[in-house]
mmCIF file of C-alpha atoms in Angstrom:
data_model
loop_
_atom_site.group_PDB
_atom_site.id
_atom_site.type_symbol
_atom_site.label_atom_id
_atom_site.label_comp_id
_atom_site.label_asym_id
_atom_site.label_seq_id
_atom_site.Cartn_x
_atom_site.Cartn_y
_atom_site.Cartn_z
ATOM 1 C CA MET A 625 2.205 -22.223 4.617
ATOM 2 C CA LYS A 626 4.767 -25.204 4.683
ATOM 3 C CA GLN A 627 7.655 -22.993 5.994
ATOM 4 C CA LEU A 628 7.621 -20.344 8.374
ATOM 5 C CA LEU A 629 7.447 -16.851 6.751
ATOM 6 C CA LEU A 630 10.873 -14.937 8.156
ATOM 7 C CA LEU A 631 9.564 -11.048 9.542
ATOM 8 C CA THR A 632 12.550 -8.931 8.652
ATOM 9 C CA ILE A 633 11.941 -5.827 10.344
ATOM 10 C CA LEU A 634 13.484 -2.807 8.528
ATOM 11 C CA LEU A 635 13.109 0.105 10.790
ATOM 12 C CA SER A 636 13.207 3.520 9.617
ATOM 13 C CA GLY A 637 14.002 6.619 12.614
ATOM 14 C CA PRO A 638 14.186 6.371 15.747
ATOM 15 C CA GLY A 639 11.689 7.044 17.820
ATOM 16 C CA HIS A 640 8.771 5.489 15.355
ATOM 17 C CA ALA A 641 6.698 1.969 17.012
ATOM 18 C CA TYR A 642 5.060 0.482 13.949
ATOM 19 C CA ALA A 643 1.826 -1.435 15.295
ATOM 20 C CA GLN A 644 3.434 -5.145 13.509
ATOM 21 C CA PRO A 645 0.105 -7.509 11.313
ATOM 22 C CA SER A 646 -0.206 -10.597 14.198
ATOM 23 C CA ILE A 647 1.949 -13.955 12.815
ATOM 24 C CA VAL A 648 -1.484 -15.327 11.710
ATOM 25 C CA ASP A 649 -2.536 -12.469 9.576
ATOM 26 C CA THR A 650 0.852 -11.956 8.134
ATOM 27 C CA LEU A 651 0.667 -15.636 7.612
ATOM 28 C CA GLU A 652 -2.422 -15.767 5.519
ATOM 29 C CA LEU A 653 -1.334 -13.371 3.097
ATOM 30 C CA GLY A 654 1.270 -14.585 2.066
ATOM 31 C CA HIS A 655 -0.145 -17.157 0.385
ATOM 32 C CA SER A 656 -1.498 -14.030 -2.209
ATOM 33 C CA ILE A 657 1.855 -13.063 -2.599
ATOM 34 C CA VAL A 658 4.057 -15.601 -5.373
ATOM 35 C CA MET A 659 7.937 -15.669 -6.772
ATOM 36 C CA VAL A 660 8.246 -14.510 -10.464
ATOM 37 C CA THR A 661 10.701 -16.604 -12.064
ATOM 38 C CA THR A 662 11.513 -15.510 -15.542
ATOM 39 C CA ASP A 663 13.591 -17.268 -18.039
ATOM 40 C CA MET A 664 16.251 -14.960 -19.776
ATOM 41 C CA PRO A 665 18.135 -15.097 -23.462
ATOM 42 C CA GLY A 666 21.725 -16.546 -22.485
ATOM 43 C CA GLY A 667 20.198 -19.111 -19.986
ATOM 44 C CA SER A 668 19.887 -17.329 -16.815
ATOM 45 C CA ASN A 669 17.303 -16.958 -14.965
ATOM 46 C CA GLY A 670 15.684 -13.372 -13.124
ATOM 47 C CA ARG A 671 13.067 -13.030 -9.984
ATOM 48 C CA GLY A 672 11.069 -10.831 -9.239
ATOM 49 C CA SER A 673 7.708 -10.693 -6.522
ATOM 50 C CA GLY A 674 4.146 -10.750 -7.505
ATOM 51 C CA VAL A 675 0.803 -9.852 -5.639
ATOM 52 C CA VAL A 676 -2.526 -12.244 -6.996
ATOM 53 C CA VAL A 677 -4.961 -9.445 -7.250
ATOM 54 C CA SER A 678 -7.601 -11.643 -8.876
ATOM 55 C CA PRO A 679 -8.875 -15.249 -9.103
ATOM 56 C CA GLU A 680 -6.136 -14.753 -12.580
ATOM 57 C CA TYR A 681 -4.651 -12.394 -12.421
ATOM 58 C CA VAL A 682 -1.028 -11.768 -10.744
ATOM 59 C CA ALA A 683 0.475 -8.313 -11.088
ATOM 60 C CA THR A 684 4.084 -7.458 -11.524
ATOM 61 C CA ASN A 685 5.680 -4.936 -12.478
ATOM 62 C CA CYS A 686 6.584 -5.247 -16.587
ATOM 63 C CA HIS A 687 10.815 -4.818 -15.368
ATOM 64 C CA VAL A 688 10.938 -8.175 -13.840
ATOM 65 C CA ILE A 689 9.401 -9.894 -17.109
ATOM 66 C CA ALA A 690 10.892 -7.921 -19.781
ATOM 67 C CA ASN A 691 12.522 -9.403 -22.923
ATOM 68 C CA SER A 692 12.248 -12.413 -21.363
ATOM 69 C CA ASN A 693 11.873 -15.952 -23.054
ATOM 70 C CA GLY A 694 9.321 -16.517 -21.606
ATOM 71 C CA ALA A 695 7.724 -16.186 -17.240
ATOM 72 C CA ASN A 696 5.643 -18.058 -14.242
ATOM 73 C CA ILE A 697 5.392 -17.942 -10.784
ATOM 74 C CA ALA A 698 6.027 -20.298 -8.113
ATOM 75 C CA LYS A 699 4.082 -20.750 -4.687
ATOM 76 C CA PHE A 700 5.773 -23.969 -2.478
ATOM 77 C CA ARG A 701 7.443 -25.943 -4.349
ATOM 78 C CA ASP A 702 4.736 -25.656 -7.758
ATOM 79 C CA GLY A 703 4.826 -23.858 -10.705
ATOM 80 C CA TYR A 704 2.223 -21.517 -12.842
ATOM 81 C CA GLN A 705 2.412 -21.071 -16.253
ATOM 82 C CA PRO A 706 0.318 -17.812 -17.311
ATOM 83 C CA ILE A 707 -1.670 -17.937 -20.605
ATOM 84 C CA ALA A 708 -1.772 -14.286 -21.716
ATOM 85 C CA LEU A 709 -0.073 -11.268 -20.456
ATOM 86 C CA LYS A 710 -1.602 -7.974 -19.670
ATOM 87 C CA ALA A 711 1.649 -4.474 -20.095
ATOM 88 C CA ASN A 712 2.459 -1.424 -19.377
ATOM 89 C CA TRP A 713 5.709 -1.012 -20.206
ATOM 90 C CA LYS A 714 5.389 3.324 -19.745
ATOM 91 C CA ARG A 715 4.184 2.543 -15.861
ATOM 92 C CA ASP A 716 6.338 -0.612 -15.277
ATOM 93 C CA VAL A 717 2.310 -2.699 -14.486
ATOM 94 C CA CYS A 718 2.170 -5.814 -15.552
ATOM 95 C CA LEU A 719 -0.486 -8.257 -15.631
ATOM 96 C CA LEU A 720 0.576 -12.711 -16.051
ATOM 97 C CA LYS A 721 -3.035 -13.881 -17.030
ATOM 98 C CA PHE A 722 -3.674 -17.555 -15.011
ATOM 99 C CA ASP A 723 -6.584 -20.381 -15.749
ATOM 100 C CA PRO A 724 -8.525 -19.174 -11.456
ATOM 101 C CA LEU A 725 -5.284 -19.997 -8.791
ATOM 102 C CA PRO A 726 -6.644 -21.229 -6.092
ATOM 103 C CA PHE A 727 -4.978 -18.092 -3.872
ATOM 104 C CA LYS A 728 -6.923 -15.386 -2.264
ATOM 105 C CA PRO A 729 -6.490 -12.518 -4.326
ATOM 106 C CA ILE A 730 -5.756 -9.177 -2.552
ATOM 107 C CA PRO A 731 -8.522 -5.923 -1.252
ATOM 108 C CA MET A 732 -7.440 -2.555 -3.246
ATOM 109 C CA ARG A 733 -7.222 0.492 -1.814
ATOM 110 C CA ASP A 734 -6.067 3.171 -3.806
ATOM 111 C CA SER A 735 -3.570 5.637 -3.286
ATOM 112 C CA LYS A 736 -5.432 9.075 -3.209
ATOM 113 C CA THR A 737 -6.787 8.020 0.256
ATOM 114 C CA LEU A 738 -3.992 7.734 1.517
ATOM 115 C CA GLN A 739 -2.398 9.663 4.398
ATOM 116 C CA TYR A 740 1.122 10.870 4.898
ATOM 117 C CA GLU A 741 3.404 9.034 8.803
ATOM 118 C CA GLU A 742 0.337 6.163 7.858
ATOM 119 C CA GLU A 743 1.817 3.044 9.153
ATOM 120 C CA VAL A 744 2.386 0.163 5.875
ATOM 121 C CA PHE A 745 4.148 -2.882 5.829
ATOM 122 C CA SER A 746 5.453 -4.654 2.481
ATOM 123 C CA LEU A 747 5.453 -8.402 1.467
ATOM 124 C CA SER A 748 7.804 -9.195 -0.984
ATOM 125 C CA PHE A 749 10.268 -11.661 -1.935
ATOM 126 C CA PRO A 750 13.838 -9.227 -1.998
ATOM 127 C CA ALA A 751 17.560 -11.374 -3.088
ATOM 128 C CA GLY A 752 16.386 -14.131 -3.747
ATOM 129 C CA ALA A 753 14.335 -14.814 -0.002
ATOM 130 C CA PRO A 754 12.357 -18.572 -0.573
ATOM 131 C CA VAL A 755 9.700 -17.296 1.066
ATOM 132 C CA PRO A 756 8.195 -13.787 1.309
ATOM 133 C CA GLN A 757 9.721 -11.336 4.053
ATOM 134 C CA ILE A 758 8.666 -8.622 5.600
ATOM 135 C CA SER A 759 9.665 -4.629 6.670
ATOM 136 C CA TYR A 760 7.792 -1.706 8.066
ATOM 137 C CA GLY A 761 7.387 1.988 7.411
ATOM 138 C CA ASN A 762 4.943 4.957 7.622
ATOM 139 C CA ILE A 763 3.907 6.488 4.320
ATOM 140 C CA LYS A 764 6.312 9.592 4.145
ATOM 141 C CA GLY A 765 5.144 11.071 0.144
ATOM 142 C CA THR A 766 1.747 10.603 -2.662
ATOM 143 C CA TYR A 767 2.872 12.270 -5.866
ATOM 144 C CA PRO A 768 0.504 13.219 -8.136
ATOM 145 C CA PHE A 769 1.656 10.808 -11.281
ATOM 146 C CA GLU A 770 -0.726 10.141 -14.674
ATOM 147 C CA GLY A 771 -4.101 10.752 -13.011
ATOM 148 C CA SER A 772 -3.454 8.593 -9.463
ATOM 149 C CA MET A 773 -0.346 8.908 -6.959
ATOM 150 C CA ILE A 774 3.282 7.676 -6.665
ATOM 151 C CA VAL A 775 3.535 6.342 -2.655
ATOM 152 C CA ARG A 776 6.676 6.173 -0.972
ATOM 153 C CA SER A 777 7.423 4.837 2.113
ATOM 154 C CA ASN A 778 10.829 4.425 3.978
ATOM 155 C CA ALA A 779 8.951 0.288 4.294
ATOM 156 C CA ALA A 780 13.126 -1.101 2.758
ATOM 157 C CA PHE A 781 13.249 -3.216 0.187
ATOM 158 C CA LEU A 782 15.635 -4.823 -2.040
ATOM 159 C CA MET A 783 16.906 -6.802 -5.146
ATOM 160 C CA GLY A 784 14.420 -9.015 -5.148
ATOM 161 C CA SER A 785 11.198 -7.182 -4.195
ATOM 162 C CA SER A 786 10.005 -5.307 -8.056
ATOM 163 C CA GLY A 787 6.734 -6.160 -7.934
ATOM 164 C CA GLY A 788 5.794 -6.719 -4.171
ATOM 165 C CA ALA A 789 2.674 -5.791 -2.619
ATOM 166 C CA LEU A 790 2.838 -2.320 0.204
ATOM 167 C CA PHE A 791 -0.457 -3.262 3.013
ATOM 168 C CA ASP A 792 -2.093 -0.762 4.916
ATOM 169 C CA GLN A 793 -2.860 -1.823 8.079
ATOM 170 C CA HIS A 794 -5.735 -3.206 7.025
ATOM 171 C CA PHE A 795 -4.742 -5.596 4.835
ATOM 172 C CA ASN A 796 -5.011 -4.293 1.910
ATOM 173 C CA LEU A 797 -2.970 -3.431 -1.280
ATOM 174 C CA ILE A 798 -1.978 0.103 -1.914
ATOM 175 C CA GLY A 799 0.484 -0.749 -3.948
ATOM 176 C CA LEU A 800 4.010 -2.639 -5.406
ATOM 177 C CA THR A 801 7.177 -2.173 -4.366
ATOM 178 C CA THR A 802 9.048 -0.868 -7.396
ATOM 179 C CA PHE A 803 12.177 1.139 -8.068
ATOM 180 C CA LYS A 804 14.338 2.788 -5.177
ATOM 181 C CA SER A 805 17.002 5.487 -5.555
ATOM 182 C CA PRO A 806 20.457 5.172 -5.202
ATOM 183 C CA GLY A 807 22.956 6.066 -1.748
ATOM 184 C CA HIS A 808 22.024 5.232 2.014
ATOM 185 C CA GLN A 809 19.031 7.088 2.066
ATOM 186 C CA ALA A 810 17.164 5.448 0.258
ATOM 187 C CA PHE A 811 13.456 6.671 -0.954
ATOM 188 C CA PHE A 812 11.584 3.698 -1.836
ATOM 189 C CA TYR A 813 8.726 4.154 -3.854
ATOM 190 C CA SER A 814 5.975 2.080 -4.861
ATOM 191 C CA LEU A 815 2.884 2.193 -8.026
ATOM 192 C CA PRO A 816 -0.593 2.903 -7.400
ATOM 193 C CA VAL A 817 -3.246 -0.089 -7.119
ATOM 194 C CA GLU A 818 -5.479 2.580 -9.546
ATOM 195 C CA TRP A 819 -3.003 1.337 -12.580
ATOM 196 C CA ILE A 820 -4.020 -2.658 -12.141
ATOM 197 C CA LYS A 821 -7.489 -1.646 -12.227
ATOM 198 C CA GLU A 822 -6.776 0.317 -15.625
ATOM 199 C CA LEU A 823 -4.863 -2.766 -16.581
ATOM 200 C CA MET A 824 -7.287 -5.262 -15.900
ATOM 201 C CA GLU A 825 -9.697 -3.963 -19.272
ATOM 202 C CA ALA A 826 -6.788 -2.723 -21.359
ATOM 203 C CA PRO A 827 -6.438 -5.579 -24.013
ATOM 204 C CA GLU A 828 -3.486 -8.186 -23.713
ATOM 205 C CA VAL A 829 -0.383 -8.335 -25.832
ATOM 206 C CA ILE A 830 1.351 -10.487 -27.518
ATOM 207 C CA SER A 831 4.670 -10.661 -26.313
ATOM 208 C CA LEU A 832 7.482 -10.083 -23.386
ATOM 209 C CA LYS A 833 9.553 -8.241 -26.276
ATOM 210 C CA THR A 834 9.494 -4.188 -25.437
ATOM 211 C CA ASN A 835 11.502 -1.222 -26.304
ATOM 212 C CA GLU A 836 9.252 1.060 -24.458
ATOM 213 C CA VAL A 837 11.085 2.388 -20.594
ATOM 214 C CA PRO A 838 9.572 3.263 -17.730
ATOM 215 C CA PHE A 839 9.012 6.169 -16.531
ATOM 216 C CA TRP A 840 11.929 5.863 -13.158
ATOM 217 C CA ALA A 841 14.481 4.605 -15.355
ATOM 218 C CA LEU A 842 14.604 7.670 -17.984
ATOM 219 C CA PRO A 843 17.627 10.522 -17.876
ATOM 220 C CA LEU A 844 16.969 12.443 -15.082
ATOM 221 C CA GLU A 845 16.008 15.854 -16.555
ATOM 222 C CA GLN A 846 12.730 13.578 -17.489
ATOM 223 C CA ARG A 847 11.657 11.947 -14.793
ATOM 224 C CA PRO A 848 9.068 13.722 -12.394
ATOM 225 C CA TYR A 849 10.156 16.360 -10.329
ATOM 226 C CA PHE A 850 9.842 14.108 -7.041
ATOM 227 C CA MET A 851 12.681 11.567 -8.485
ATOM 228 C CA GLN A 852 14.608 14.691 -9.610
ATOM 229 C CA VAL A 853 15.322 16.246 -6.148
ATOM 230 C CA VAL A 854 16.636 12.946 -4.531
ATOM 231 C CA ILE A 855 20.211 12.724 -5.443
ATOM 232 C CA PRO A 856 20.282 16.926 -5.015
ATOM 233 C CA TYR A 857 19.560 16.609 -1.801
ATOM 234 C CA GLN A 858 21.215 12.966 -0.896
ATOM 235 C CA ASN A 859 24.271 15.302 -1.344
ATOM 236 C CA ALA A 860 23.337 18.508 0.094
ATOM 237 C CA ASP A 861 23.474 19.967 -3.887
ATOM 238 C CA TRP A 862 21.994 23.074 -1.910
ATOM 239 C CA ALA A 863 21.876 24.917 -4.992
ATOM 240 C CA ASN A 864 21.197 22.358 -7.848
ATOM 241 C CA LEU A 865 18.267 21.174 -5.206
ATOM 242 C CA LYS A 866 16.821 24.769 -5.072
ATOM 243 C CA SER A 867 16.716 25.203 -8.776
ATOM 244 C CA ILE A 868 14.805 21.755 -9.168
ATOM 245 C CA ALA A 869 12.770 23.042 -5.775
ATOM 246 C CA SER A 870 12.474 26.100 -7.506
ATOM 247 C CA GLU A 871 10.499 24.788 -10.412
ATOM 248 C CA TRP A 872 8.788 22.177 -9.528
ATOM 249 C CA ALA A 873 7.118 24.772 -7.099
ATOM 250 C CA HIS A 874 6.431 26.728 -10.436
ATOM 251 C CA LYS A 875 4.741 23.471 -11.986
ATOM 252 C CA GLU A 876 3.557 22.260 -8.966
ATOM 253 C CA PRO A 877 2.343 24.855 -6.440
ATOM 254 C CA SER A 878 -0.004 23.246 -4.352
ATOM 255 C CA SER A 879 2.186 20.431 -3.811
ATOM 256 C CA ALA A 880 3.637 20.812 -0.714
ATOM 257 C CA ASP A 881 7.242 18.488 -1.234
ATOM 258 C CA ALA A 882 7.967 20.861 -3.330
ATOM 259 C CA TRP A 883 8.013 23.207 -1.044
ATOM 260 C CA TYR A 884 9.520 21.560 1.190
ATOM 261 C CA PHE A 885 12.402 20.116 -0.634
ATOM 262 C CA LEU A 886 13.119 24.187 -1.771
ATOM 263 C CA GLY A 887 12.550 24.594 2.260
ATOM 264 C CA LEU A 888 14.994 22.164 3.063
ATOM 265 C CA ALA A 889 17.614 24.219 0.025
ATOM 266 C CA GLU A 890 17.772 27.595 1.768
ATOM 267 C CA GLU A 891 17.960 26.528 5.372
ATOM 268 C CA GLY A 892 21.078 24.330 3.635
ATOM 269 C CA LEU A 893 22.459 27.854 1.724
ATOM 270 C CA GLN A 894 21.210 29.516 4.848
ATOM 271 C CA GLN A 895 18.115 31.904 4.504
ATOM 272 C CA PHE A 896 16.463 31.359 6.652
ATOM 273 C CA ALA A 897 14.223 33.306 6.672
ATOM 274 C CA GLN A 898 12.627 31.672 3.217
ATOM 275 C CA ALA A 899 13.254 28.553 4.691
ATOM 276 C CA GLU A 900 11.197 29.896 6.719
ATOM 277 C CA GLN A 901 8.226 31.163 4.464
ATOM 278 C CA ASP A 902 8.756 28.610 2.252
ATOM 279 C CA LEU A 903 8.349 25.047 5.148
ATOM 280 C CA LYS A 904 5.494 27.176 6.723
ATOM 281 C CA HIS A 905 3.522 26.865 2.804
ATOM 282 C CA ALA A 906 4.715 23.467 3.623
ATOM 283 C CA TYR A 907 3.669 22.947 6.497
ATOM 284 C CA ASP A 908 0.621 25.011 5.682
ATOM 285 C CA LEU A 909 -0.703 22.576 2.600
ATOM 286 C CA ASN A 910 -0.251 19.426 3.998
ATOM 287 C CA GLN A 911 0.239 19.422 7.954
ATOM 288 C CA ARG A 912 0.559 15.755 8.177
ATOM 289 C CA ASP A 913 3.981 15.908 6.917
ATOM 290 C CA TYR A 914 6.546 15.329 9.867
ATOM 291 C CA ASP A 915 9.813 15.298 7.451
ATOM 292 C CA ALA A 916 7.743 19.170 6.837
ATOM 293 C CA MET A 917 7.121 19.518 10.668
ATOM 294 C CA LEU A 918 10.904 19.161 11.799
ATOM 295 C CA ALA A 919 12.637 20.962 9.215
ATOM 296 C CA LEU A 920 10.494 23.901 10.178
ATOM 297 C CA SER A 921 11.253 23.161 13.434
ATOM 298 C CA ARG A 922 14.897 23.932 13.310
ATOM 299 C CA VAL A 923 14.292 27.199 10.692
ATOM 300 C CA ALA A 924 12.068 28.543 13.637
ATOM 301 C CA PHE A 925 14.324 27.516 16.563
ATOM 302 C CA THR A 926 17.831 29.342 14.811
ATOM 303 C CA GLN A 927 14.951 31.649 13.637
ATOM 304 C CA LYS A 928 13.843 32.284 17.439
ATOM 305 C CA ASP A 929 10.617 31.954 16.333
ATOM 306 C CA LEU A 930 8.516 31.390 19.755
ATOM 307 C CA SER A 931 5.307 30.495 18.505
ATOM 308 C CA THR A 932 5.687 29.291 15.162
ATOM 309 C CA LEU A 933 8.249 25.640 17.640
ATOM 310 C CA GLN A 934 5.620 26.335 20.472
ATOM 311 C CA SER A 935 2.690 25.438 17.611
ATOM 312 C CA LEU A 936 4.231 22.917 16.240
ATOM 313 C CA GLN A 937 5.191 20.773 19.691
ATOM 314 C CA PRO A 938 2.242 18.597 19.653
ATOM 315 C CA ALA A 939 1.616 17.578 16.162
ATOM 316 C CA ILE A 940 5.141 16.423 16.733
ATOM 317 C CA SER A 941 4.929 14.675 19.171
ATOM 318 C CA ALA A 942 2.543 13.058 18.179
ATOM 319 C CA VAL A 943 4.748 10.889 16.415
ATOM 320 C CA ASP A 944 8.218 10.990 17.901
ATOM 321 C CA LYS A 945 7.942 11.820 21.428
ATOM 322 C CA ASP A 946 11.685 12.293 22.119
ATOM 323 C CA GLN A 947 11.529 14.487 19.451
ATOM 324 C CA GLY A 948 8.821 16.895 21.380
ATOM 325 C CA ASP A 949 10.775 16.357 24.197
ATOM 326 C CA LYS A 950 13.479 18.273 22.119
ATOM 327 C CA VAL A 951 11.153 21.176 20.757
ATOM 328 C CA THR A 952 10.073 21.719 24.135
ATOM 329 C CA GLN A 953 13.600 21.551 25.122
ATOM 330 C CA GLN A 954 14.320 24.699 22.763
ATOM 331 C CA ILE A 955 11.080 27.007 23.519
ATOM 332 C CA ILE A 956 12.218 26.949 26.990
ATOM 333 C CA GLN A 957 15.620 27.711 26.098
ATOM 334 C CA LEU A 958 14.267 30.919 24.250
ATOM 335 C CA LYS A 959 12.141 31.662 26.596
ATOM 336 C CA GLN A 960 14.405 32.269 29.266
ATOM 337 C CA GLY A 961 16.781 34.328 26.514
ATOM 338 C CA SER A 962 14.250 36.450 26.018
#
């Protein structure tokens, strides 16, 4: 590469040691991440990111290019003009078509195969960066939506990262970095590669103009439950969170996250017996959910439930040894008090 790839490591939470890809492999991946630039009405310019997914197609978010006067991609100071467009405006996935590009396409892995706490990293062009930036994290949620899975991770990204790449540790593309929740404890969401594959078989569109709104930008009450719970959770609005999570759990009883947020709300309302029951249900549905483990351990300690703490301790230690040691101390404390 003509420039060194800058590494911006954004770690989320103490005690997590992320397996970082080698610099050489990261540089190679950087060849397949492009900057998407647009000419906007009024003479301004827009910028986002894109991923080379075939010799002809670059995937990006539709909101990066929607209602612009034109779009192109840039790599190593060279520009490339698309010759056609495929778009699913509501899903926010677009494909820019080119004469075969001189960049290596990224292999894709379906979102349905992802596991909670699996280590991931993203590459994109945030905040006007001239070269791709990397951010490390873990899978924190996968949410069924329109036949696939929206992916939540704690690999942080900024404005300009829209249309960037989320990778697994084998350098497979597992999502397009797309939107985040507001606030300091932001949730970061990526769109599934299955939607990219489906769009490849769709007809081309003839215009960048659209009145359609992406699903994640709809009014709050029209968004999926996994988005509706975030602001009440961030604001510790436990009564509202319980109302939304209860409806979510009723509509999607197999969703571990629905029961997790319901348990969090009940914990916040000091309804500890019910919180423990619902958090146990969340953990039973997904025993890789580290956040559910932590919440259940807190409530179990409050409830002096020694057996639950003892059963959780090995799983928590496997993710975060320091946190596992804290649970061990809680077990000792309960034993001494019995």
